[in-house]
Amino acid sequence: MDNPSEDSSDSLQQQQTESSGNDEQRVYFVPYRWWKEAQDSAPSDRKSVILYAVAPVPSYGGPMKLINNIFCPDVAFNLRREEESLSQSQESGEVGVSGRDYALVPGDIWLLALKWHSNSKVAAKNGKIFSATDEDIADVYPLQLRLSVSRETSSLGVRISKKDNSVECFRRACRIFSVDTEPSRIWDLFGQTALFFSNENNKMIKDSQKQSEQDLLLELQVYGLSDSVKNKGKKDEMSMPYLNGSSFLMNGTGSGITSNLTRSTSSSFSGGLCEAGTLGLTGLQNLGNTCFMNSALQCLAHTPKLVDYFLGDYKKEINHDNPLGMHGEIASAFGDLLKKLWAPGATPVAPRIFKSKLAHFAPQFSGFNQHDSQEVLAFLLDGLHEDLNRVKNKPYVEAKDGDDRPDEEIADEYWNYHLARNDSIIVDVCQGQYRSTLVCPVCKKVSITFDPFMYLSLPLPSTSMRSMTLTVIKSGSDIQISAFTITVPKDGKLEDLIRALSTACSLEADETLLVAEVCAKFPTYSNRIIRYLEEPADSLSLIRDGDRLVAYRLHKGPEEAPLVMFTHQQIDEHYSYGRLTSNWKPFGIPLAAHCRVLKGSDIRSLYLQLLTPFLVQNGAQADALNFDRCCIEVCTDMEPDNKRVNVFPESIAEENAAEHLDMEFHFYLSDDKATTRGPEIVMNEQLQSTDIPGRLNVLVSWSPKMLEKYNTSLFSSLPEVFKSGFFGKRPQESVSLYKCLEAFLKEEPLGPEDMWFCPGCNEHRQATKKLDLWRLPEILVIHLKRFSYSRFMKNKLETYVDFPTHDLDLSSYMAYKDGKSSYRYMLYAISNHYGSMGGGHYTAFVHQGADRWYDFDDSHVSSISPDKIKTSAAYVLFYRRVEEVQR
């Protein structure tokens, strides 16, 4: 019977010689005993062996050691070269017999050793033929370590930090490299680590990005040292210690050392062990809020034509001299990353180099804040195009006037102009063309242009209504505070809200509504107005369900009568660090009225009138109040000629108010948000004209005695715009992708900020604009506009978009058909966003042939049922063209 390992041993000995000079050879970290069994029949070249002793790093003793372990819990040790021990071990032949001996071997040699072990089992059990993706390779876990080189002492410093690794991986590292128990050694059998000490590799160390001097970040994948063995209940006494594991790959490059690991069977795949080893099913590690980048990268990394291009010889097309490009660095970083993702059996990749390049050329993506996957996708597509632009010298081209020529001729002319300056794989695959038609509303001048596009950003039209609750305050001699719930279009504008609220509260012809938001969440601005909603064209999406809105029902006064806005504040006393402290704190809903005010007493009288309904009435106060009502003419009830305003008998208005109402209010001028206290308003002095703008903000300080005389609780309650507990959960809104496309293509007027300069009128006009699809790309990227931004807030639409997965037919939306191209598309990737703005999470769904879909959630990759890929989290859709079947 032939020795089952004979062929493997011959190949093993041959590969040892071939791999000795390969700087980029993958290196595996394995138990030496496991390696020795396969290596005995083919001895290695002892001249290249380097032996390291694992030595602890000196630390403080006594109580300081405990403190140091708490605040610096990293695993740190030194690898010290042991030349003398190596010679003795080689002479005695007792090498690596300890359970604490490990070996570094090149990747191809490791694979042959693994095959030797597998064939040995086959011979004994008549099992199946060895495959690198079988269950022999299992339980792979990553480990990040930092390496410092000391050429003077010929040693390596190693540090494994909790910050760089998961809790479970760090725990396993502590077990493997526990230098306080028994001594351990690491055998570099093929001299791979000698590269770190050679002078010609100094540049590699210096170029390591964002590391301290001579500090390299390596990714360690441990093979054969798992503490959770999965062997289907079968325990082989020899293979048990190293049945499961992973690889330690060092891939030396000019910019540092990175790793590209061989993926083994992993629990990341919910589809079972047969999924392991499938090309392209490689996750990306989250480097800290980089899920947005990972999601976009996975979608691009599974774009058919781009995969073929970047796995080929793409670097010959890099345009290093393009001033609009990134010197080829973005293209190179993306290409290198894509090759790692498509390496046979690769493990999760840490895209650190790509992230650093991205942050360098797009500083908005630096740091660890959450960003938008569509924004990084747009930047990356544009950057790849410029880095790979085949046009070295862009000619100057000027678009000609249409001169009533056919649109087909003009469109081709524009497209050829575009190709004369832009020619890359991105243009070939991802760029299309649409027709833009502008019509002047005055002279009816028509302007038609044809512009390229990289993706389509589609709005999400609302198909449902929205319930909103506002508090309406009616000012006047009998102030009223009432809550109204109205129904408005979800995609409506502020004018829709005003119209519905006017009907609900029976607004009079001489009245108007002023809507404002009162802050109730942040102590700094609580019970203050933080914004006024006055622009009729503003979208209602800018109003969140948790906002608190108040609508002031005001009389339409003369233009010279300002709006007086009162904000209330009281003394707030509390203990801080054992001392009683006090400060002024706002309370209640701000009150407002239109009135001409000439002096301080006018402001006081107006404020007292607004507070009248909240006065706690006992017998004496009721008499005084009735007397005051007879003697005081309210400033909001003006005479027709608007001449008699704020006419108060001084002896009564001042004497009785002071005597019966015990005036203990102080009035101060303030800013729009009532956050600063300006000069105090003196009652008998005239207000300066500069103190009376269109909106006069007054801060009113209440004394404790006044708080007892008024029931402030009556104007302190302000409901939220929408409370799910009152009205129940909103139904899931649904809209088809075709409806989104129709909303994108429909004719609509330009906004006031996007006025078009009409060459016929020689003036800026608010023209109407109409878009039409003219030329579609092979890869069609559709961005669903879920996020809206404003000066004050961000908002996300959770609308469920029903999009086709197999047959997106755009033929009916084409303004021009050439009779050759197909307008049918198949979905192959989705970038998803879950959660709200700022605190959400991005993933990607990717089609992998037949009906197989996979969920890429950072480093975790799992299969997903095709009927579960359509969710309200879909954010960016990726379609590829399906060619028409010729009949």
mmCIF file of C-alpha atoms in Angstrom, residues 176-469:
data_model
loop_
_atom_site.group_PDB
_atom_site.id
_atom_site.type_symbol
_atom_site.label_atom_id
_atom_site.label_comp_id
_atom_site.label_asym_id
_atom_site.label_seq_id
_atom_site.Cartn_x
_atom_site.Cartn_y
_atom_site.Cartn_z
ATOM 1 C CA ILE A 176 -2.045 31.601 23.697
ATOM 2 C CA PHE A 177 0.509 34.204 24.740
ATOM 3 C CA SER A 178 0.344 33.841 28.502
ATOM 4 C CA VAL A 179 4.071 34.308 29.146
ATOM 5 C CA ASP A 180 3.661 34.212 32.928
ATOM 6 C CA THR A 181 2.907 30.477 33.016
ATOM 7 C CA GLU A 182 5.402 28.411 31.029
ATOM 8 C CA PRO A 183 7.951 29.536 28.444
ATOM 9 C CA SER A 184 7.032 29.351 24.762
ATOM 10 C CA ARG A 185 8.950 29.574 21.511
ATOM 11 C CA ILE A 186 8.097 30.533 17.929
ATOM 12 C CA TRP A 187 9.921 28.906 15.020
ATOM 13 C CA ASP A 188 10.267 30.918 11.831
ATOM 14 C CA LEU A 189 11.030 27.970 9.591
ATOM 15 C CA PHE A 190 11.641 29.883 6.366
ATOM 16 C CA GLY A 191 13.209 33.134 7.553
ATOM 17 C CA GLN A 192 10.160 35.319 6.839
ATOM 18 C CA THR A 193 10.800 37.637 9.784
ATOM 19 C CA ALA A 194 14.326 38.336 8.585
ATOM 20 C CA LEU A 195 12.702 40.854 6.228
ATOM 21 C CA PHE A 196 11.946 43.102 9.176
ATOM 22 C CA PHE A 197 15.616 43.517 10.008
ATOM 23 C CA SER A 198 17.018 44.023 6.495
ATOM 24 C CA ASN A 199 18.090 47.527 5.504
ATOM 25 C CA GLU A 200 16.329 47.367 2.130
ATOM 26 C CA ASN A 201 13.015 47.135 3.985
ATOM 27 C CA ASN A 202 13.493 50.350 5.943
ATOM 28 C CA LYS A 203 11.118 52.164 3.573
ATOM 29 C CA MET A 204 8.419 49.630 4.263
ATOM 30 C CA ILE A 205 8.571 50.435 7.947
ATOM 31 C CA LYS A 206 8.788 54.189 7.503
ATOM 32 C CA ASP A 207 5.798 54.236 5.190
ATOM 33 C CA SER A 208 3.514 52.441 7.621
ATOM 34 C CA GLN A 209 0.660 54.910 7.945
ATOM 35 C CA LYS A 210 -0.441 56.498 11.197
ATOM 36 C CA GLN A 211 1.761 54.245 13.315
ATOM 37 C CA SER A 212 4.435 55.265 15.704
ATOM 38 C CA GLU A 213 8.010 54.972 14.429
ATOM 39 C CA GLN A 214 8.777 51.371 13.375
ATOM 40 C CA ASP A 215 5.340 50.219 14.524
ATOM 41 C CA LEU A 216 3.507 47.831 12.174
ATOM 42 C CA LEU A 217 -0.131 46.752 12.401
ATOM 43 C CA LEU A 218 -0.554 43.064 11.525
ATOM 44 C CA GLU A 219 -3.644 40.910 11.335
ATOM 45 C CA LEU A 220 -3.233 37.526 12.974
ATOM 46 C CA GLN A 221 -5.533 34.609 12.156
ATOM 47 C CA VAL A 222 -4.800 31.760 14.509
ATOM 48 C CA TYR A 223 -4.884 28.197 13.165
ATOM 49 C CA GLY A 224 -5.067 25.128 15.360
ATOM 50 C CA LEU A 225 -5.370 26.926 18.695
ATOM 51 C CA SER A 226 -9.130 27.241 19.152
ATOM 52 C CA ASP A 227 -10.701 26.541 22.532
ATOM 53 C CA SER A 228 -14.056 25.621 20.973
ATOM 54 C CA VAL A 229 -13.391 22.652 18.688
ATOM 55 C CA LYS A 230 -16.167 21.674 16.278
ATOM 56 C CA ASN A 231 -15.565 18.194 14.949
ATOM 57 C CA LYS A 232 -19.094 16.789 14.988
ATOM 58 C CA GLY A 233 -18.454 15.016 18.258
ATOM 59 C CA LYS A 234 -15.482 13.019 16.985
ATOM 60 C CA LYS A 235 -12.378 13.497 19.094
ATOM 61 C CA ASP A 236 -9.107 12.515 17.513
ATOM 62 C CA GLU A 237 -6.482 12.454 20.232
ATOM 63 C CA MET A 238 -3.776 13.670 17.887
ATOM 64 C CA SER A 239 -5.724 16.267 15.901
ATOM 65 C CA MET A 240 -7.763 17.634 18.787
ATOM 66 C CA PRO A 241 -5.374 20.468 19.737
ATOM 67 C CA TYR A 242 -5.153 21.778 16.196
ATOM 68 C CA LEU A 243 -8.214 20.612 14.334
ATOM 69 C CA ASN A 244 -9.635 24.107 13.981
ATOM 70 C CA GLY A 245 -7.805 27.338 13.343
ATOM 71 C CA SER A 246 -6.779 30.001 10.945
ATOM 72 C CA SER A 247 -3.860 31.710 9.366
ATOM 73 C CA PHE A 248 -1.367 34.436 10.172
ATOM 74 C CA LEU A 249 -0.702 36.196 6.886
ATOM 75 C CA MET A 250 1.972 38.823 6.400
ATOM 76 C CA ASN A 251 1.826 40.501 3.038
ATOM 77 C CA GLY A 252 4.715 42.939 2.812
ATOM 78 C CA THR A 253 4.057 45.970 0.650
ATOM 79 C CA GLY A 254 5.633 49.335 0.071
ATOM 80 C CA SER A 255 3.252 51.082 2.429
ATOM 81 C CA GLY A 256 3.409 48.762 5.380
ATOM 82 C CA ILE A 257 2.337 45.239 6.190
ATOM 83 C CA THR A 258 -1.197 44.073 5.703
ATOM 84 C CA SER A 259 -2.810 40.685 5.635
ATOM 85 C CA ASN A 260 -4.868 38.718 3.186
ATOM 86 C CA LEU A 261 -6.218 35.643 4.821
ATOM 87 C CA THR A 262 -7.656 32.368 3.659
ATOM 88 C CA ARG A 263 -11.279 31.998 4.743
ATOM 89 C CA SER A 264 -12.272 28.763 6.336
ATOM 90 C CA THR A 265 -15.640 27.346 7.188
ATOM 91 C CA SER A 266 -17.178 29.778 9.619
ATOM 92 C CA SER A 267 -20.387 30.320 11.512
ATOM 93 C CA SER A 268 -20.657 33.586 9.573
ATOM 94 C CA PHE A 269 -22.414 31.561 6.905
ATOM 95 C CA SER A 270 -25.889 30.568 7.896
ATOM 96 C CA GLY A 271 -26.219 28.484 4.761
ATOM 97 C CA GLY A 272 -24.064 25.687 6.111
ATOM 98 C CA LEU A 273 -20.516 24.439 5.641
ATOM 99 C CA CYS A 274 -20.913 24.062 1.896
ATOM 100 C CA GLU A 275 -20.998 27.848 1.561
ATOM 101 C CA ALA A 276 -17.438 28.260 2.780
ATOM 102 C CA GLY A 277 -14.847 29.007 0.172
ATOM 103 C CA THR A 278 -17.314 30.539 -2.292
ATOM 104 C CA LEU A 279 -15.590 33.387 -4.088
ATOM 105 C CA GLY A 280 -16.659 36.886 -3.095
ATOM 106 C CA LEU A 281 -18.279 35.974 0.224
ATOM 107 C CA THR A 282 -15.761 37.961 2.248
ATOM 108 C CA GLY A 283 -16.731 40.473 4.902
ATOM 109 C CA LEU A 284 -15.158 43.825 5.736
ATOM 110 C CA GLN A 285 -14.209 44.623 9.287
ATOM 111 C CA ASN A 286 -15.811 47.662 10.873
ATOM 112 C CA LEU A 287 -13.009 50.082 11.768
ATOM 113 C CA GLY A 288 -15.329 52.274 13.821
ATOM 114 C CA ASN A 289 -18.563 53.564 12.243
ATOM 115 C CA THR A 290 -17.363 52.464 8.793
ATOM 116 C CA CYS A 291 -20.441 50.366 7.999
ATOM 117 C CA PHE A 292 -21.497 53.056 5.493
ATOM 118 C CA MET A 293 -18.247 52.526 3.585
ATOM 119 C CA ASN A 294 -18.406 48.720 3.870
ATOM 120 C CA SER A 295 -21.926 48.661 2.445
ATOM 121 C CA ALA A 296 -20.991 50.741 -0.607
ATOM 122 C CA LEU A 297 -17.776 48.778 -1.174
ATOM 123 C CA GLN A 298 -19.538 45.405 -1.121
ATOM 124 C CA CYS A 299 -22.034 46.578 -3.728
ATOM 125 C CA LEU A 300 -19.258 47.822 -6.020
ATOM 126 C CA ALA A 301 -17.139 44.744 -5.321
ATOM 127 C CA HIS A 302 -19.948 42.599 -6.759
ATOM 128 C CA THR A 303 -20.547 44.710 -9.870
ATOM 129 C CA PRO A 304 -19.775 42.215 -12.690
ATOM 130 C CA LYS A 305 -17.760 44.317 -15.152
ATOM 131 C CA LEU A 306 -15.857 46.102 -12.378
ATOM 132 C CA VAL A 307 -14.822 42.802 -10.778
ATOM 133 C CA ASP A 308 -13.412 41.494 -14.050
ATOM 134 C CA TYR A 309 -11.641 44.787 -14.686
ATOM 135 C CA PHE A 310 -9.954 45.167 -11.287
ATOM 136 C CA LEU A 311 -8.983 41.505 -11.081
ATOM 137 C CA GLY A 312 -7.169 42.012 -14.372
ATOM 138 C CA ASP A 313 -4.333 44.309 -15.370
ATOM 139 C CA TYR A 314 -6.117 47.555 -14.557
ATOM 140 C CA LYS A 315 -3.011 49.430 -13.414
ATOM 141 C CA LYS A 316 -1.867 49.992 -16.981
ATOM 142 C CA GLU A 317 -4.810 52.391 -17.383
ATOM 143 C CA ILE A 318 -4.121 54.452 -14.269
ATOM 144 C CA ASN A 319 -3.789 58.128 -15.139
ATOM 145 C CA HIS A 320 -1.223 59.457 -12.676
ATOM 146 C CA ASP A 321 -1.145 62.919 -14.233
ATOM 147 C CA ASN A 322 -4.849 63.762 -14.208
ATOM 148 C CA PRO A 323 -5.184 66.968 -12.138
ATOM 149 C CA LEU A 324 -8.780 66.001 -11.336
ATOM 150 C CA GLY A 325 -7.732 62.552 -10.111
ATOM 151 C CA MET A 326 -6.057 61.202 -6.993
ATOM 152 C CA HIS A 327 -2.743 60.223 -8.649
ATOM 153 C CA GLY A 328 -4.075 56.686 -9.065
ATOM 154 C CA GLU A 329 -4.060 56.063 -5.317
ATOM 155 C CA ILE A 330 -7.823 55.606 -4.957
ATOM 156 C CA ALA A 331 -7.931 53.213 -7.909
ATOM 157 C CA SER A 332 -4.951 51.231 -6.585
ATOM 158 C CA ALA A 333 -6.363 51.035 -3.061
ATOM 159 C CA PHE A 334 -9.746 49.921 -4.372
ATOM 160 C CA GLY A 335 -8.186 47.386 -6.727
ATOM 161 C CA ASP A 336 -6.013 45.890 -3.992
ATOM 162 C CA LEU A 337 -9.012 45.689 -1.668
ATOM 163 C CA LEU A 338 -11.167 44.029 -4.308
ATOM 164 C CA LYS A 339 -8.499 41.403 -4.962
ATOM 165 C CA LYS A 340 -8.472 40.552 -1.263
ATOM 166 C CA LEU A 341 -12.241 40.280 -1.201
ATOM 167 C CA TRP A 342 -12.187 37.875 -4.157
ATOM 168 C CA ALA A 343 -9.213 35.791 -3.017
ATOM 169 C CA PRO A 344 -10.105 32.085 -2.761
ATOM 170 C CA GLY A 345 -11.287 31.368 0.769
ATOM 171 C CA ALA A 346 -10.414 34.823 2.128
ATOM 172 C CA THR A 347 -11.306 35.855 5.685
ATOM 173 C CA PRO A 348 -12.784 39.239 6.714
ATOM 174 C CA VAL A 349 -10.591 42.071 5.471
ATOM 175 C CA ALA A 350 -9.711 45.214 7.408
ATOM 176 C CA PRO A 351 -9.883 48.048 4.819
ATOM 177 C CA ARG A 352 -7.476 50.319 6.691
ATOM 178 C CA ILE A 353 -5.349 51.373 3.721
ATOM 179 C CA PHE A 354 -8.426 52.164 1.638
ATOM 180 C CA LYS A 355 -9.962 54.111 4.543
ATOM 181 C CA SER A 356 -6.789 56.173 4.974
ATOM 182 C CA LYS A 357 -6.662 56.972 1.242
ATOM 183 C CA LEU A 358 -10.327 57.916 1.292
ATOM 184 C CA ALA A 359 -9.849 60.225 4.284
ATOM 185 C CA HIS A 360 -6.782 61.790 2.651
ATOM 186 C CA PHE A 361 -8.573 62.777 -0.561
ATOM 187 C CA ALA A 362 -12.001 63.338 1.009
ATOM 188 C CA PRO A 363 -11.460 64.761 4.515
ATOM 189 C CA GLN A 364 -15.205 64.692 5.165
ATOM 190 C CA PHE A 365 -14.866 60.923 5.579
ATOM 191 C CA SER A 366 -11.969 61.105 8.047
ATOM 192 C CA GLY A 367 -12.391 60.156 11.675
ATOM 193 C CA PHE A 368 -14.996 57.728 12.934
ATOM 194 C CA ASN A 369 -18.287 59.558 12.432
ATOM 195 C CA GLN A 370 -21.187 57.946 10.621
ATOM 196 C CA HIS A 371 -21.670 59.049 7.012
ATOM 197 C CA ASP A 372 -23.906 58.367 4.038
ATOM 198 C CA SER A 373 -23.205 55.296 1.877
ATOM 199 C CA GLN A 374 -24.529 57.093 -1.204
ATOM 200 C CA GLU A 375 -22.176 60.023 -0.637
ATOM 201 C CA VAL A 376 -19.101 57.801 -0.381
ATOM 202 C CA LEU A 377 -20.345 55.843 -3.396
ATOM 203 C CA ALA A 378 -20.664 59.031 -5.467
ATOM 204 C CA PHE A 379 -17.163 60.162 -4.466
ATOM 205 C CA LEU A 380 -15.671 56.753 -5.170
ATOM 206 C CA LEU A 381 -17.238 56.403 -8.619
ATOM 207 C CA ASP A 382 -16.048 59.871 -9.582
ATOM 208 C CA GLY A 383 -12.589 59.247 -8.106
ATOM 209 C CA LEU A 384 -12.200 55.896 -9.876
ATOM 210 C CA HIS A 385 -13.242 57.502 -13.144
ATOM 211 C CA GLU A 386 -10.671 60.292 -12.901
ATOM 212 C CA ASP A 387 -7.900 57.909 -11.767
ATOM 213 C CA LEU A 388 -8.637 55.593 -14.704
ATOM 214 C CA ASN A 389 -9.485 58.206 -17.330
ATOM 215 C CA ARG A 390 -7.889 57.114 -20.581
ATOM 216 C CA VAL A 391 -7.915 60.705 -21.871
ATOM 217 C CA LYS A 392 -4.540 62.189 -21.009
ATOM 218 C CA ASN A 393 -5.142 65.630 -22.499
ATOM 219 C CA LYS A 394 -8.734 66.793 -22.321
ATOM 220 C CA PRO A 395 -9.718 68.893 -25.340
ATOM 221 C CA TYR A 396 -11.784 72.027 -24.925
ATOM 222 C CA VAL A 397 -15.263 71.492 -26.306
ATOM 223 C CA GLU A 398 -18.139 73.940 -26.441
ATOM 224 C CA ALA A 399 -21.680 72.769 -26.893
ATOM 225 C CA LYS A 400 -23.390 74.170 -29.951
ATOM 226 C CA ASP A 401 -26.873 75.572 -30.065
ATOM 227 C CA GLY A 402 -29.525 73.135 -31.158
ATOM 228 C CA ASP A 403 -30.711 75.356 -34.038
ATOM 229 C CA ASP A 404 -33.887 73.285 -34.317
ATOM 230 C CA ARG A 405 -31.896 70.169 -35.150
ATOM 231 C CA PRO A 406 -33.285 66.719 -34.262
ATOM 232 C CA ASP A 407 -32.818 65.720 -30.632
ATOM 233 C CA GLU A 408 -31.085 62.507 -31.707
ATOM 234 C CA GLU A 409 -28.345 64.493 -33.452
ATOM 235 C CA ILE A 410 -27.908 66.904 -30.546
ATOM 236 C CA ALA A 411 -27.825 64.063 -28.007
ATOM 237 C CA ASP A 412 -25.096 62.185 -29.909
ATOM 238 C CA GLU A 413 -23.134 65.407 -30.205
ATOM 239 C CA TYR A 414 -23.289 66.019 -26.459
ATOM 240 C CA TRP A 415 -22.351 62.402 -25.760
ATOM 241 C CA ASN A 416 -19.353 62.541 -28.086
ATOM 242 C CA TYR A 417 -18.245 65.770 -26.415
ATOM 243 C CA HIS A 418 -18.461 63.983 -23.072
ATOM 244 C CA LEU A 419 -16.489 60.960 -24.304
ATOM 245 C CA ALA A 420 -13.796 63.209 -25.753
ATOM 246 C CA ARG A 421 -12.946 64.293 -22.203
ATOM 247 C CA ASN A 422 -14.105 61.262 -20.204
ATOM 248 C CA ASP A 423 -13.225 57.692 -21.132
ATOM 249 C CA SER A 424 -12.886 55.062 -18.412
ATOM 250 C CA ILE A 425 -14.341 51.781 -17.211
ATOM 251 C CA ILE A 426 -16.745 53.813 -15.077
ATOM 252 C CA VAL A 427 -18.031 55.689 -18.130
ATOM 253 C CA ASP A 428 -18.247 52.409 -20.067
ATOM 254 C CA VAL A 429 -20.323 50.699 -17.394
ATOM 255 C CA CYS A 430 -22.035 53.225 -15.118
ATOM 256 C CA GLN A 431 -22.820 56.416 -17.038
ATOM 257 C CA GLY A 432 -26.004 57.221 -18.918
ATOM 258 C CA GLN A 433 -27.599 60.345 -20.377
ATOM 259 C CA TYR A 434 -30.817 62.253 -19.807
ATOM 260 C CA ARG A 435 -32.501 65.144 -21.582
ATOM 261 C CA SER A 436 -33.194 68.317 -19.608
ATOM 262 C CA THR A 437 -35.831 70.732 -20.921
ATOM 263 C CA LEU A 438 -36.265 74.239 -19.468
ATOM 264 C CA VAL A 439 -39.156 76.526 -20.417
ATOM 265 C CA CYS A 440 -39.277 80.212 -19.517
ATOM 266 C CA PRO A 441 -42.672 81.120 -17.979
ATOM 267 C CA VAL A 442 -42.568 84.607 -19.562
ATOM 268 C CA CYS A 443 -41.202 84.413 -23.090
ATOM 269 C CA LYS A 444 -41.654 80.627 -23.465
ATOM 270 C CA LYS A 445 -38.029 80.197 -24.493
ATOM 271 C CA VAL A 446 -37.127 76.475 -24.587
ATOM 272 C CA SER A 447 -33.643 75.238 -23.711
ATOM 273 C CA ILE A 448 -32.715 71.568 -24.236
ATOM 274 C CA THR A 449 -29.473 70.034 -22.980
ATOM 275 C CA PHE A 450 -28.247 66.459 -22.697
ATOM 276 C CA ASP A 451 -26.298 65.676 -19.545
ATOM 277 C CA PRO A 452 -24.524 62.529 -18.338
ATOM 278 C CA PHE A 453 -25.472 60.853 -15.063
ATOM 279 C CA MET A 454 -23.734 58.314 -12.836
ATOM 280 C CA TYR A 455 -26.839 57.370 -10.848
ATOM 281 C CA LEU A 456 -30.488 58.397 -10.518
ATOM 282 C CA SER A 457 -31.617 60.062 -7.278
ATOM 283 C CA LEU A 458 -35.335 59.385 -7.022
ATOM 284 C CA PRO A 459 -37.715 61.164 -4.619
ATOM 285 C CA LEU A 460 -40.151 59.153 -2.525
ATOM 286 C CA PRO A 461 -43.628 60.510 -3.274
ATOM 287 C CA SER A 462 -46.022 60.304 -0.359
ATOM 288 C CA THR A 463 -49.232 58.376 -0.805
ATOM 289 C CA SER A 464 -50.675 59.003 2.646
ATOM 290 C CA MET A 465 -51.676 61.793 4.970
ATOM 291 C CA ARG A 466 -50.120 62.859 8.240
ATOM 292 C CA SER A 467 -51.821 63.780 11.523
ATOM 293 C CA MET A 468 -50.350 66.764 13.362
ATOM 294 C CA THR A 469 -51.319 68.359 16.677
#
